[in-house]
């Protein structure tokens, strides 16, 4: 099972060093990715894979405030997050997401591509139609692609999609791609056992419950008990 921690705008380099040490002391052979803020990237090798929450589709250049590939290469980062709803909410367009995807694909990055619907679309019963439109933007046959389904109405709200909803949506996405499929949206220690049993769910993209290293480890261990 894949466990991904999106630390979002949390942790300094000092606190992330402590976070990394706690994980390294406890992890064995689990498949774990951690997305720290770019200012907290660490040099060295770890039992987890360090990944980027955001990047600009260029090696470097006159792109004020952006993170180029050269900066990721310095820390041997080969996994990137694209399409998270919080990036879309601040204005990243489908055109920008496609440019990021094509660049990352060209450079051989592992891409975690996020899709998800808001509450209005969910309530209208148009989730699948909406998700299909988001998937049309990318190469679904790319061998280093992971798709993360994150219903916006469940991110940071404490609401989690039921196992029936997750199962139905992931089964639908499976019609279009053979990639690993993740679920994200208020994943925590209490619901991870149920989520881990869903047939087409290869893992989870965890937000709030991953910000504390010990809490994240408890979540991982809870899932392992069910595998």
GROMACS .gro file of C-alpha atoms in nm:
model
  227
    1UNK     CA    1   0.000   0.000   0.000
    2UNK     CA    2   0.119   0.353  -0.081
    3UNK     CA    3   0.119   0.615   0.194
    4UNK     CA    4   0.163   0.980   0.095
    5UNK     CA    5   0.189   1.271   0.339
    6UNK     CA    6   0.106   1.618   0.209
    7UNK     CA    7   0.248   1.853   0.469
    8UNK     CA    8   0.114   2.158   0.281
    9UNK     CA    9   0.226   2.493   0.431
   10UNK     CA   10   0.354   2.335   0.753
   11UNK     CA   11   0.701   2.262   0.895
   12UNK     CA   12   1.027   2.451   0.887
   13UNK     CA   13   1.349   2.279   0.785
   14UNK     CA   14   1.430   2.223   1.152
   15UNK     CA   15   1.093   2.068   1.235
   16UNK     CA   16   1.100   1.860   0.918
   17UNK     CA   17   1.442   1.725   1.016
   18UNK     CA   18   1.280   1.601   1.338
   19UNK     CA   19   0.984   1.464   1.139
   20UNK     CA   20   1.217   1.277   0.904
   21UNK     CA   21   1.417   1.132   1.192
   22UNK     CA   22   1.101   0.996   1.359
   23UNK     CA   23   0.992   0.828   1.036
   24UNK     CA   24   1.338   0.687   0.969
   25UNK     CA   25   1.353   0.532   1.314
   26UNK     CA   26   1.022   0.349   1.265
   27UNK     CA   27   0.971   0.273   0.896
   28UNK     CA   28   1.087  -0.059   0.753
   29UNK     CA   29   0.988  -0.143   0.396
   30UNK     CA   30   0.667   0.059   0.369
   31UNK     CA   31   0.606   0.256   0.048
   32UNK     CA   32   0.598   0.609   0.189
   33UNK     CA   33   0.621   0.950   0.018
   34UNK     CA   34   0.639   1.282   0.202
   35UNK     CA   35   0.566   1.618   0.039
   36UNK     CA   36   0.723   1.889   0.258
   37UNK     CA   37   0.717   2.260   0.175
   38UNK     CA   38   1.002   2.339  -0.065
   39UNK     CA   39   1.183   2.550   0.196
   40UNK     CA   40   1.217   2.237   0.412
   41UNK     CA   41   1.368   1.998   0.156
   42UNK     CA   42   1.646   1.787   0.309
   43UNK     CA   43   1.963   1.642   0.163
   44UNK     CA   44   2.042   1.276   0.226
   45UNK     CA   45   1.873   0.940   0.192
   46UNK     CA   46   1.568   0.834   0.391
   47UNK     CA   47   1.338   0.535   0.429
   48UNK     CA   48   1.068   0.747   0.268
   49UNK     CA   49   1.074   0.927  -0.068
   50UNK     CA   50   1.086   1.305  -0.053
   51UNK     CA   51   0.852   1.467  -0.307
   52UNK     CA   52   0.743   1.813  -0.426
   53UNK     CA   53   0.405   1.975  -0.365
   54UNK     CA   54   0.459   2.216  -0.652
   55UNK     CA   55   0.703   2.301  -0.933
   56UNK     CA   56   0.732   2.513  -1.246
   57UNK     CA   57   0.774   2.334  -1.581
   58UNK     CA   58   1.128   2.453  -1.646
   59UNK     CA   59   1.478   2.377  -1.523
   60UNK     CA   60   1.530   2.741  -1.420
   61UNK     CA   61   1.472   3.091  -1.554
   62UNK     CA   62   1.300   3.424  -1.493
   63UNK     CA   63   1.002   3.283  -1.305
   64UNK     CA   64   0.974   3.482  -0.983
   65UNK     CA   65   0.869   3.277  -0.683
   66UNK     CA   66   0.868   2.946  -0.869
   67UNK     CA   67   1.048   2.614  -0.810
   68UNK     CA   68   1.242   2.484  -1.109
   69UNK     CA   69   1.371   2.135  -1.180
   70UNK     CA   70   1.728   2.231  -1.088
   71UNK     CA   71   1.606   2.297  -0.733
   72UNK     CA   72   1.435   1.957  -0.716
   73UNK     CA   73   1.740   1.781  -0.862
   74UNK     CA   74   1.958   1.922  -0.585
   75UNK     CA   75   1.757   1.715  -0.338
   76UNK     CA   76   1.712   1.416  -0.573
   77UNK     CA   77   1.336   1.470  -0.586
   78UNK     CA   78   1.173   1.263  -0.860
   79UNK     CA   79   0.805   1.273  -0.755
   80UNK     CA   80   0.572   1.570  -0.804
   81UNK     CA   81   0.215   1.655  -0.712
   82UNK     CA   82   0.002   1.809  -0.987
   83UNK     CA   83  -0.359   1.926  -0.984
   84UNK     CA   84  -0.428   1.945  -0.612
   85UNK     CA   85  -0.756   2.125  -0.551
   86UNK     CA   86  -0.583   2.391  -0.341
   87UNK     CA   87  -0.358   2.476  -0.638
   88UNK     CA   88  -0.657   2.477  -0.873
   89UNK     CA   89  -0.843   2.705  -0.629
   90UNK     CA   90  -0.576   2.975  -0.652
   91UNK     CA   91  -0.596   2.982  -1.029
   92UNK     CA   92  -0.399   2.697  -1.187
   93UNK     CA   93  -0.579   2.633  -1.515
   94UNK     CA   94  -0.615   2.311  -1.711
   95UNK     CA   95  -0.363   2.459  -1.956
   96UNK     CA   96  -0.107   2.511  -1.678
   97UNK     CA   97  -0.170   2.164  -1.536
   98UNK     CA   98  -0.121   2.010  -1.878
   99UNK     CA   99   0.209   2.200  -1.922
  100UNK     CA  100   0.328   2.071  -1.585
  101UNK     CA  101   0.224   1.717  -1.669
  102UNK     CA  102   0.393   1.717  -2.009
  103UNK     CA  103   0.714   1.857  -1.865
  104UNK     CA  104   0.723   1.608  -1.577
  105UNK     CA  105   0.647   1.324  -1.818
  106UNK     CA  106   0.929   1.433  -2.051
  107UNK     CA  107   1.171   1.436  -1.757
  108UNK     CA  108   1.054   1.097  -1.627
  109UNK     CA  109   0.911   1.215  -1.295
  110UNK     CA  110   0.663   1.009  -1.098
  111UNK     CA  111   0.344   1.215  -1.120
  112UNK     CA  112   0.072   1.214  -0.856
  113UNK     CA  113  -0.222   1.373  -1.040
  114UNK     CA  114  -0.513   1.490  -0.825
  115UNK     CA  115  -0.874   1.503  -0.938
  116UNK     CA  116  -1.189   1.571  -0.742
  117UNK     CA  117  -1.529   1.737  -0.741
  118UNK     CA  118  -1.681   2.004  -0.517
  119UNK     CA  119  -1.994   1.952  -0.310
  120UNK     CA  120  -2.225   2.110  -0.566
  121UNK     CA  121  -2.114   1.871  -0.841
  122UNK     CA  122  -2.136   1.577  -0.598
  123UNK     CA  123  -2.489   1.669  -0.489
  124UNK     CA  124  -2.600   1.697  -0.852
  125UNK     CA  125  -2.473   1.346  -0.921
  126UNK     CA  126  -2.224   1.464  -1.184
  127UNK     CA  127  -1.905   1.340  -1.017
  128UNK     CA  128  -1.806   1.088  -1.285
  129UNK     CA  129  -1.871   1.326  -1.573
  130UNK     CA  130  -1.659   1.591  -1.401
  131UNK     CA  131  -1.371   1.357  -1.319
  132UNK     CA  132  -1.363   1.229  -1.676
  133UNK     CA  133  -1.318   1.587  -1.800
  134UNK     CA  134  -1.020   1.631  -1.564
  135UNK     CA  135  -0.861   1.306  -1.682
  136UNK     CA  136  -0.889   1.406  -2.048
  137UNK     CA  137  -0.610   1.659  -1.987
  138UNK     CA  138  -0.335   1.400  -1.935
  139UNK     CA  139  -0.174   1.087  -2.079
  140UNK     CA  140  -0.341   0.809  -1.882
  141UNK     CA  141  -0.096   0.553  -2.019
  142UNK     CA  142   0.209   0.724  -1.868
  143UNK     CA  143   0.388   0.449  -1.676
  144UNK     CA  144   0.490   0.673  -1.384
  145UNK     CA  145   0.142   0.807  -1.319
  146UNK     CA  146  -0.050   0.779  -0.993
  147UNK     CA  147  -0.403   0.919  -0.979
  148UNK     CA  148  -0.535   1.054  -0.650
  149UNK     CA  149  -0.910   1.098  -0.609
  150UNK     CA  150  -0.972   1.376  -0.359
  151UNK     CA  151  -1.332   1.496  -0.336
  152UNK     CA  152  -1.300   1.864  -0.250
  153UNK     CA  153  -1.593   1.844  -0.012
  154UNK     CA  154  -1.394   1.599   0.202
  155UNK     CA  155  -1.057   1.778   0.215
  156UNK     CA  156  -0.992   1.924   0.558
  157UNK     CA  157  -1.362   1.915   0.644
  158UNK     CA  158  -1.366   1.604   0.859
  159UNK     CA  159  -1.605   1.449   0.607
  160UNK     CA  160  -1.486   1.132   0.439
  161UNK     CA  161  -1.648   0.978   0.136
  162UNK     CA  162  -1.810   0.646   0.225
  163UNK     CA  163  -1.635   0.327   0.117
  164UNK     CA  164  -1.921   0.273  -0.129
  165UNK     CA  165  -1.858   0.611  -0.293
  166UNK     CA  166  -1.480   0.563  -0.304
  167UNK     CA  167  -1.516   0.213  -0.444
  168UNK     CA  168  -1.760   0.328  -0.712
  169UNK     CA  169  -1.542   0.621  -0.821
  170UNK     CA  170  -1.216   0.424  -0.827
  171UNK     CA  171  -1.384   0.145  -1.025
  172UNK     CA  172  -1.494   0.410  -1.273
  173UNK     CA  173  -1.144   0.560  -1.302
  174UNK     CA  174  -1.003   0.211  -1.353
  175UNK     CA  175  -1.189   0.202  -1.687
  176UNK     CA  176  -0.952   0.471  -1.816
  177UNK     CA  177  -0.618   0.390  -1.655
  178UNK     CA  178  -0.409   0.105  -1.518
  179UNK     CA  179  -0.225   0.345  -1.286
  180UNK     CA  180  -0.222   0.310  -0.908
  181UNK     CA  181  -0.526   0.484  -0.760
  182UNK     CA  182  -0.520   0.666  -0.427
  183UNK     CA  183  -0.788   0.820  -0.208
  184UNK     CA  184  -0.744   1.147  -0.023
  185UNK     CA  185  -0.988   1.350   0.183
  186UNK     CA  186  -0.986   1.355   0.566
  187UNK     CA  187  -0.803   1.022   0.583
  188UNK     CA  188  -0.719   0.941   0.946
  189UNK     CA  189  -0.630   0.656   1.182
  190UNK     CA  190  -0.997   0.573   1.239
  191UNK     CA  191  -1.103   0.533   0.875
  192UNK     CA  192  -0.781   0.402   0.717
  193UNK     CA  193  -0.874   0.040   0.790
  194UNK     CA  194  -1.197   0.069   0.590
  195UNK     CA  195  -1.029   0.259   0.308
  196UNK     CA  196  -0.747   0.004   0.283
  197UNK     CA  197  -0.998  -0.273   0.206
  198UNK     CA  198  -1.132  -0.104  -0.109
  199UNK     CA  199  -1.042  -0.314  -0.412
  200UNK     CA  200  -0.896  -0.054  -0.649
  201UNK     CA  201  -0.745   0.164  -0.376
  202UNK     CA  202  -0.366   0.129  -0.385
  203UNK     CA  203  -0.306   0.379  -0.108
  204UNK     CA  204  -0.385   0.716   0.044
  205UNK     CA  205  -0.283   1.081   0.014
  206UNK     CA  206  -0.303   1.213   0.368
  207UNK     CA  207  -0.328   1.576   0.474
  208UNK     CA  208  -0.386   1.688   0.833
  209UNK     CA  209  -0.337   1.342   0.985
  210UNK     CA  210   0.017   1.329   0.843
  211UNK     CA  211   0.147   1.660   0.974
  212UNK     CA  212   0.263   1.498   1.298
  213UNK     CA  213   0.509   1.217   1.228
  214UNK     CA  214   0.392   0.996   1.514
  215UNK     CA  215   0.027   1.032   1.411
  216UNK     CA  216   0.119   0.946   1.052
  217UNK     CA  217   0.302   0.635   1.172
  218UNK     CA  218  -0.004   0.526   1.372
  219UNK     CA  219  -0.214   0.561   1.057
  220UNK     CA  220   0.035   0.352   0.859
  221UNK     CA  221   0.043   0.083   1.124
  222UNK     CA  222  -0.337   0.073   1.142
  223UNK     CA  223  -0.351   0.011   0.768
  224UNK     CA  224  -0.078  -0.255   0.781
  225UNK     CA  225  -0.282  -0.454   1.034
  226UNK     CA  226  -0.559  -0.484   0.775
  227UNK     CA  227  -0.341  -0.584   0.480
   0.00000   0.00000   0.00000
